[in-house]
mmCIF file of C-alpha atoms in Angstrom:
data_model
loop_
_atom_site.group_PDB
_atom_site.id
_atom_site.type_symbol
_atom_site.label_atom_id
_atom_site.label_comp_id
_atom_site.label_asym_id
_atom_site.label_seq_id
_atom_site.Cartn_x
_atom_site.Cartn_y
_atom_site.Cartn_z
ATOM 1 C CA UNK A 104 -5.444 -32.319 33.554
ATOM 2 C CA UNK A 105 -9.275 -31.164 33.601
ATOM 3 C CA UNK A 106 -10.693 -34.424 35.196
ATOM 4 C CA UNK A 107 -7.457 -34.359 37.646
ATOM 5 C CA UNK A 108 -8.599 -30.774 38.728
ATOM 6 C CA UNK A 109 -12.197 -31.604 38.674
ATOM 7 C CA UNK A 110 -11.626 -34.173 41.300
ATOM 8 C CA UNK A 111 -9.006 -31.715 43.119
ATOM 9 C CA UNK A 112 -8.633 -28.485 42.007
ATOM 10 C CA UNK A 113 -5.387 -28.000 44.098
ATOM 11 C CA UNK A 114 -3.711 -30.890 42.679
ATOM 12 C CA UNK A 115 -0.061 -30.318 40.882
ATOM 13 C CA UNK A 116 0.373 -32.555 37.699
ATOM 14 C CA UNK A 117 3.676 -33.057 36.077
ATOM 15 C CA UNK A 118 4.561 -35.807 33.384
ATOM 16 C CA UNK A 119 8.381 -35.834 32.717
ATOM 17 C CA UNK A 120 9.445 -37.714 29.999
ATOM 18 C CA UNK A 121 11.320 -35.291 28.284
ATOM 19 C CA UNK A 122 14.694 -34.118 29.257
ATOM 20 C CA UNK A 123 17.119 -31.257 27.757
ATOM 21 C CA UNK A 124 16.112 -27.781 26.155
ATOM 22 C CA UNK A 125 14.019 -26.112 24.730
ATOM 23 C CA UNK A 126 11.326 -26.975 27.365
ATOM 24 C CA UNK A 127 9.262 -29.713 26.588
ATOM 25 C CA UNK A 128 6.147 -31.016 28.111
ATOM 26 C CA UNK A 129 2.143 -32.245 27.656
ATOM 27 C CA UNK A 130 -0.840 -30.148 27.708
ATOM 28 C CA UNK A 131 -1.572 -32.337 30.914
ATOM 29 C CA UNK A 132 1.489 -30.311 32.789
ATOM 30 C CA UNK A 133 1.373 -27.920 35.302
ATOM 31 C CA UNK A 134 5.010 -27.610 35.369
ATOM 32 C CA UNK A 135 7.951 -28.868 33.578
ATOM 33 C CA UNK A 136 9.848 -31.472 34.940
ATOM 34 C CA UNK A 137 13.038 -29.061 34.200
ATOM 35 C CA UNK A 138 15.801 -32.034 33.469
ATOM 36 C CA UNK A 139 18.314 -30.927 31.386
ATOM 37 C CA UNK A 140 20.122 -32.922 28.523
ATOM 38 C CA UNK A 141 20.875 -36.255 29.539
ATOM 39 C CA UNK A 142 24.251 -36.377 31.594
ATOM 40 C CA UNK A 143 25.482 -39.027 29.461
ATOM 41 C CA UNK A 144 25.669 -36.385 26.566
ATOM 42 C CA UNK A 145 26.644 -32.966 28.044
ATOM 43 C CA UNK A 146 27.430 -31.574 31.655
ATOM 44 C CA UNK A 147 24.736 -30.095 33.085
ATOM 45 C CA UNK A 148 26.505 -26.880 33.362
ATOM 46 C CA UNK A 149 26.994 -27.174 29.593
ATOM 47 C CA UNK A 150 25.841 -23.997 27.674
ATOM 48 C CA UNK A 151 23.653 -26.291 25.878
ATOM 49 C CA UNK A 152 21.376 -26.056 29.118
ATOM 50 C CA UNK A 153 21.512 -22.594 28.434
ATOM 51 C CA UNK A 154 18.117 -22.483 26.746
ATOM 52 C CA UNK A 155 15.953 -23.782 29.762
ATOM 53 C CA UNK A 156 17.070 -20.753 31.496
ATOM 54 C CA UNK A 157 16.339 -18.580 28.666
ATOM 55 C CA UNK A 158 12.909 -20.036 27.805
ATOM 56 C CA UNK A 159 11.877 -19.381 31.640
ATOM 57 C CA UNK A 160 12.906 -15.634 31.510
ATOM 58 C CA UNK A 161 10.760 -15.592 28.906
ATOM 59 C CA UNK A 162 7.720 -16.954 30.734
ATOM 60 C CA UNK A 163 7.408 -18.091 33.340
ATOM 61 C CA UNK A 164 4.551 -19.913 31.827
ATOM 62 C CA UNK A 165 4.964 -21.666 28.646
ATOM 63 C CA UNK A 166 3.584 -24.194 26.367
ATOM 64 C CA UNK A 167 4.273 -27.424 25.379
ATOM 65 C CA UNK A 168 7.022 -25.883 23.011
ATOM 66 C CA UNK A 169 8.516 -23.700 25.545
ATOM 67 C CA UNK A 170 6.807 -20.564 24.061
ATOM 68 C CA UNK A 171 5.551 -18.017 26.597
ATOM 69 C CA UNK A 172 1.671 -17.579 27.444
ATOM 70 C CA UNK A 173 0.057 -15.018 29.302
ATOM 71 C CA UNK A 174 -2.582 -17.297 31.068
ATOM 72 C CA UNK A 175 -1.162 -20.142 33.665
ATOM 73 C CA UNK A 176 -4.061 -22.121 32.397
ATOM 74 C CA UNK A 177 -3.132 -22.106 28.590
ATOM 75 C CA UNK A 178 0.496 -23.435 30.071
ATOM 76 C CA UNK A 179 3.037 -24.824 32.432
ATOM 77 C CA UNK A 180 5.521 -23.215 34.804
ATOM 78 C CA UNK A 181 8.973 -23.389 33.840
ATOM 79 C CA UNK A 182 11.127 -25.335 36.539
ATOM 80 C CA UNK A 183 15.148 -26.047 36.024
ATOM 81 C CA UNK A 184 16.069 -29.160 38.173
ATOM 82 C CA UNK A 185 19.970 -29.255 37.420
ATOM 83 C CA UNK A 186 22.397 -31.526 39.290
ATOM 84 C CA UNK A 187 25.878 -30.030 41.059
ATOM 85 C CA UNK A 188 27.772 -33.008 40.682
ATOM 86 C CA UNK A 189 29.103 -34.793 37.578
ATOM 87 C CA UNK A 190 26.192 -37.532 38.298
ATOM 88 C CA UNK A 191 22.913 -37.186 39.456
ATOM 89 C CA UNK A 192 23.668 -39.137 42.742
ATOM 90 C CA UNK A 193 27.125 -39.140 43.230
ATOM 91 C CA UNK A 194 30.515 -37.148 43.214
ATOM 92 C CA UNK A 195 32.037 -33.893 43.859
ATOM 93 C CA UNK A 196 30.387 -30.752 43.494
ATOM 94 C CA UNK A 197 31.318 -29.845 39.827
ATOM 95 C CA UNK A 198 28.989 -27.433 38.626
ATOM 96 C CA UNK A 199 31.142 -24.055 38.257
ATOM 97 C CA UNK A 200 29.961 -22.182 41.441
ATOM 98 C CA UNK A 201 29.664 -18.595 39.364
ATOM 99 C CA UNK A 202 27.630 -19.935 36.897
ATOM 100 C CA UNK A 203 25.518 -21.925 39.370
ATOM 101 C CA UNK A 204 24.557 -18.334 41.193
ATOM 102 C CA UNK A 205 23.949 -16.710 37.872
ATOM 103 C CA UNK A 206 21.551 -19.572 36.510
ATOM 104 C CA UNK A 207 19.438 -19.878 39.989
ATOM 105 C CA UNK A 208 19.233 -16.012 40.349
ATOM 106 C CA UNK A 209 17.995 -15.873 36.782
ATOM 107 C CA UNK A 210 15.411 -18.547 37.345
ATOM 108 C CA UNK A 211 14.252 -17.013 40.536
ATOM 109 C CA UNK A 212 13.977 -13.731 38.961
ATOM 110 C CA UNK A 213 12.119 -15.314 36.083
ATOM 111 C CA UNK A 214 9.103 -15.904 38.820
#
């Protein structure tokens, strides 16, 4: 992270090798990938993914374990990337609309 920012202070770094709750990332990340529990295990809207929303509300800057930090330089910005259908790239809208609005509103309010 330090070397990349020395070369380009405006660079944004994210490595997403981990999905699901609670948030996880490496110390080199500026923001979390925000992927939910893999769809093969749980639907995107399953309550098992709710901790992603709750972690972001505690931050929005979190350490690699999803715990809030005060200084953005010591954490990554919480981010949620949630599918709206049964699969990432096809299917009808399946995420319950009221829940989608609620979770989205909570993430936006978190910062």
